[in-house]
Coordinates of C-alpha atoms in Angstrom, one line a residue:
M544 CA -22.1 123.7 156.6
E545 CA -20.2 127.0 155.9
I546 CA -19.9 130.0 158.3
T547 CA -20.8 132.9 156.4
S548 CA -24.0 133.3 158.2
A549 CA -22.0 133.8 161.9
I550 CA -19.2 136.1 160.8
Q551 CA -19.6 139.5 163.2
Q552 CA -18.1 142.4 163.4
D553 CA -17.2 142.1 166.6
F554 CA -13.3 143.0 167.5
L555 CA -11.6 146.4 167.6
E556 CA -8.0 147.0 165.0
L557 CA -5.2 147.4 167.2
D558 CA -1.8 148.9 166.4
S559 CA 1.2 146.5 167.2
E560 CA 2.7 149.7 168.8
M561 CA -0.1 150.2 171.6
T562 CA 0.8 149.6 175.2
V563 CA -1.5 146.9 177.1
S564 CA -2.9 149.6 179.5
Q565 CA -3.8 151.6 176.0
M566 CA -5.4 148.2 174.7
A567 CA -7.6 147.1 178.2
G568 CA -8.9 151.0 178.1
K569 CA -9.8 150.5 174.3
L570 CA -11.4 147.0 175.1
K571 CA -13.2 148.0 178.4
Q572 CA -14.8 151.1 176.2
Y573 CA -16.6 149.1 173.6
E574 CA -17.1 146.5 175.7
K575 CA -14.9 144.0 173.4
R576 CA -13.1 140.9 174.3
L577 CA -10.5 140.7 171.7
G578 CA -8.5 142.9 169.1
L579 CA -7.0 142.2 166.0
V580 CA -3.7 143.6 165.8
F581 CA -1.9 145.3 163.2
R582 CA 1.5 147.1 162.3
N583 CA 1.4 148.8 158.7
N584 CA -2.4 147.6 158.0
K585 CA -0.8 144.1 157.8
Y586 CA -2.6 141.7 160.1
L587 CA -0.4 140.0 163.2
G588 CA -2.4 138.4 165.0
L589 CA -5.2 138.7 167.7
V590 CA -5.0 139.7 171.3
E591 CA -7.7 138.1 173.9
K592 CA -8.5 139.8 177.0
K593 CA -8.5 136.8 178.8
K594 CA -5.1 135.3 177.9
L595 CA -3.3 138.5 179.7
L596 CA -5.2 137.2 183.0
R597 CA -2.2 135.0 184.3
T598 CA 0.6 137.0 182.6
N599 CA 2.7 139.9 184.8
V600 CA 2.2 142.3 182.5
S601 CA 3.6 145.8 182.7
A602 CA 1.0 148.3 181.6
E603 CA 3.4 149.7 179.3
A604 CA 4.7 146.9 177.7
K605 CA 3.6 146.8 173.9
I606 CA 0.7 144.6 172.9
S607 CA 3.2 143.3 170.1
N608 CA 4.8 141.0 172.8
F609 CA 1.5 139.3 173.7
V610 CA 0.1 138.8 170.0
Q611 CA -1.4 135.1 169.0
K612 CA -0.5 134.3 165.9
T613 CA -4.0 132.8 164.0
T614 CA -4.8 131.4 160.8
L615 CA -7.0 133.9 158.7
L616 CA -10.4 131.7 157.4
G617 CA -12.0 132.2 154.0
E618 CA -16.1 133.1 154.5
N619 CA -16.7 130.3 153.2
A620 CA -14.9 128.0 155.7
D621 CA -16.9 124.9 156.9
I622 CA -18.0 124.6 160.2
V623 CA -15.9 121.6 161.5
E624 CA -12.6 122.8 160.3
T625 CA -13.2 126.1 161.8
A626 CA -13.8 124.2 165.0
Y627 CA -11.1 122.2 164.6
L628 CA -8.8 125.3 163.9
M629 CA -10.1 126.9 167.0
F630 CA -9.4 123.9 169.1
Q631 CA -5.8 123.7 167.7
S632 CA -5.1 127.2 168.4
N633 CA -6.7 127.4 171.7
V634 CA -8.7 130.5 170.7
D635 CA -11.9 131.6 171.0
F636 CA -12.5 133.6 167.9
L637 CA -10.8 133.6 164.5
P638 CA -10.4 136.1 161.9
V639 CA -12.6 135.9 158.9
E640 CA -11.5 137.2 155.5
R641 CA -12.6 138.3 151.9
D642 CA -10.2 139.2 148.8
R643 CA -7.4 139.5 151.4
E644 CA -9.0 142.0 153.6
I645 CA -10.3 141.2 156.8
V646 CA -14.1 141.4 157.3
G647 CA -15.2 139.9 160.7
V648 CA -14.4 137.1 163.2
I649 CA -16.3 133.7 163.9
R650 CA -16.8 133.1 167.5
G651 CA -16.4 129.8 169.1
M652 CA -19.9 129.9 170.5
D653 CA -21.3 130.7 167.2
I654 CA -19.9 127.4 165.9
A655 CA -21.6 125.8 168.8
D656 CA -24.8 127.1 167.4
L657 CA -24.3 126.4 163.7
A658 CA -23.0 123.1 164.9
L659 CA -26.7 122.5 166.2
A660 CA -27.9 122.1 162.6
I661 CA -25.8 119.3 161.7
P662 CA -27.6 115.8 161.8
E663 CA -24.9 113.9 163.9
V664 CA -24.4 116.3 166.3
A665 CA -28.6 116.7 167.1
N666 CA -27.9 112.8 168.4
L667 CA -25.0 113.7 171.2
K668 CA -25.7 113.4 174.8
V669 CA -23.8 115.5 177.1
G670 CA -21.6 112.3 178.4
D671 CA -20.3 112.1 174.8
L672 CA -18.7 115.1 175.4
R673 CA -17.9 115.0 178.7
F674 CA -13.8 115.8 179.7
E675 CA -12.3 112.9 181.3
K676 CA -10.6 115.2 184.2
T677 CA -12.4 118.1 185.0
A678 CA -10.2 121.2 186.9
R679 CA -11.8 122.1 190.0
V680 CA -11.4 123.9 193.4
N681 CA -12.5 124.3 196.9
K682 CA -14.5 127.3 197.9
Y683 CA -11.2 128.1 200.3
D684 CA -8.4 128.0 197.6
P685 CA -6.9 131.1 197.0
V686 CA -8.1 132.9 193.4
S687 CA -4.4 132.3 191.7
T688 CA -5.4 128.7 191.9
A689 CA -8.6 128.8 190.0
I690 CA -6.9 131.0 187.4
N691 CA -3.7 128.9 186.9
L692 CA -6.3 126.3 186.6
M693 CA -7.8 128.0 183.8
Y694 CA -4.7 128.9 181.6
E695 CA -2.5 125.5 182.1
Q696 CA -6.2 123.7 180.8
H697 CA -7.6 126.1 178.7
V698 CA -11.0 126.5 179.9
D699 CA -13.2 129.4 180.9
H700 CA -15.1 128.1 184.1
V701 CA -13.7 125.9 187.1
P702 CA -16.3 124.5 189.2
V703 CA -16.1 125.2 193.1
F704 CA -16.6 122.6 195.9
E705 CA -17.6 122.8 199.5
S706 CA -17.3 119.3 201.0
G707 CA -17.8 117.6 198.0
K708 CA -20.4 119.5 196.7
L709 CA -21.1 121.6 194.0
Y710 CA -21.0 125.1 195.6
G711 CA -20.5 127.8 192.2
I712 CA -18.5 128.1 189.4
L713 CA -15.9 130.8 188.8
S714 CA -15.5 132.2 185.2
Y715 CA -12.6 134.1 184.4
K716 CA -14.8 137.1 183.5

């Protein structure tokens, strides 16, 4: 099954000479989570807002210092191959190209939605997908502990416990 139906134009084009402060302002203004970074119309990679969460970043630093190089997908890429590439690259988005031009991005959540149409996935149980060791924090732990766990374990959400019982879930957002 191909990714074609899930390709979106949900990204901003950013110049590599832009500062982190300028990028953050643009992402906020347009309510986007990532930008594709270009230098002289050549794709360099992407910058996700959440990847800057843990780093000590100067607002005046160039975003070219934080670019994550990614594979460009063809618009007819396979769902399973795309999911594997996302996992290997530790990204939530991958850019999609047609005729050597970027036409959009594919989100990890859209890949998950498309995967529901695969017969083998329909029979999976939650227990089949669970993590061996889940990141978790206690209610009174410092927020920096949760941020470090999210960064180190490549997760967006961390369960919060109080007295051994689930208190809530903390998201990087």
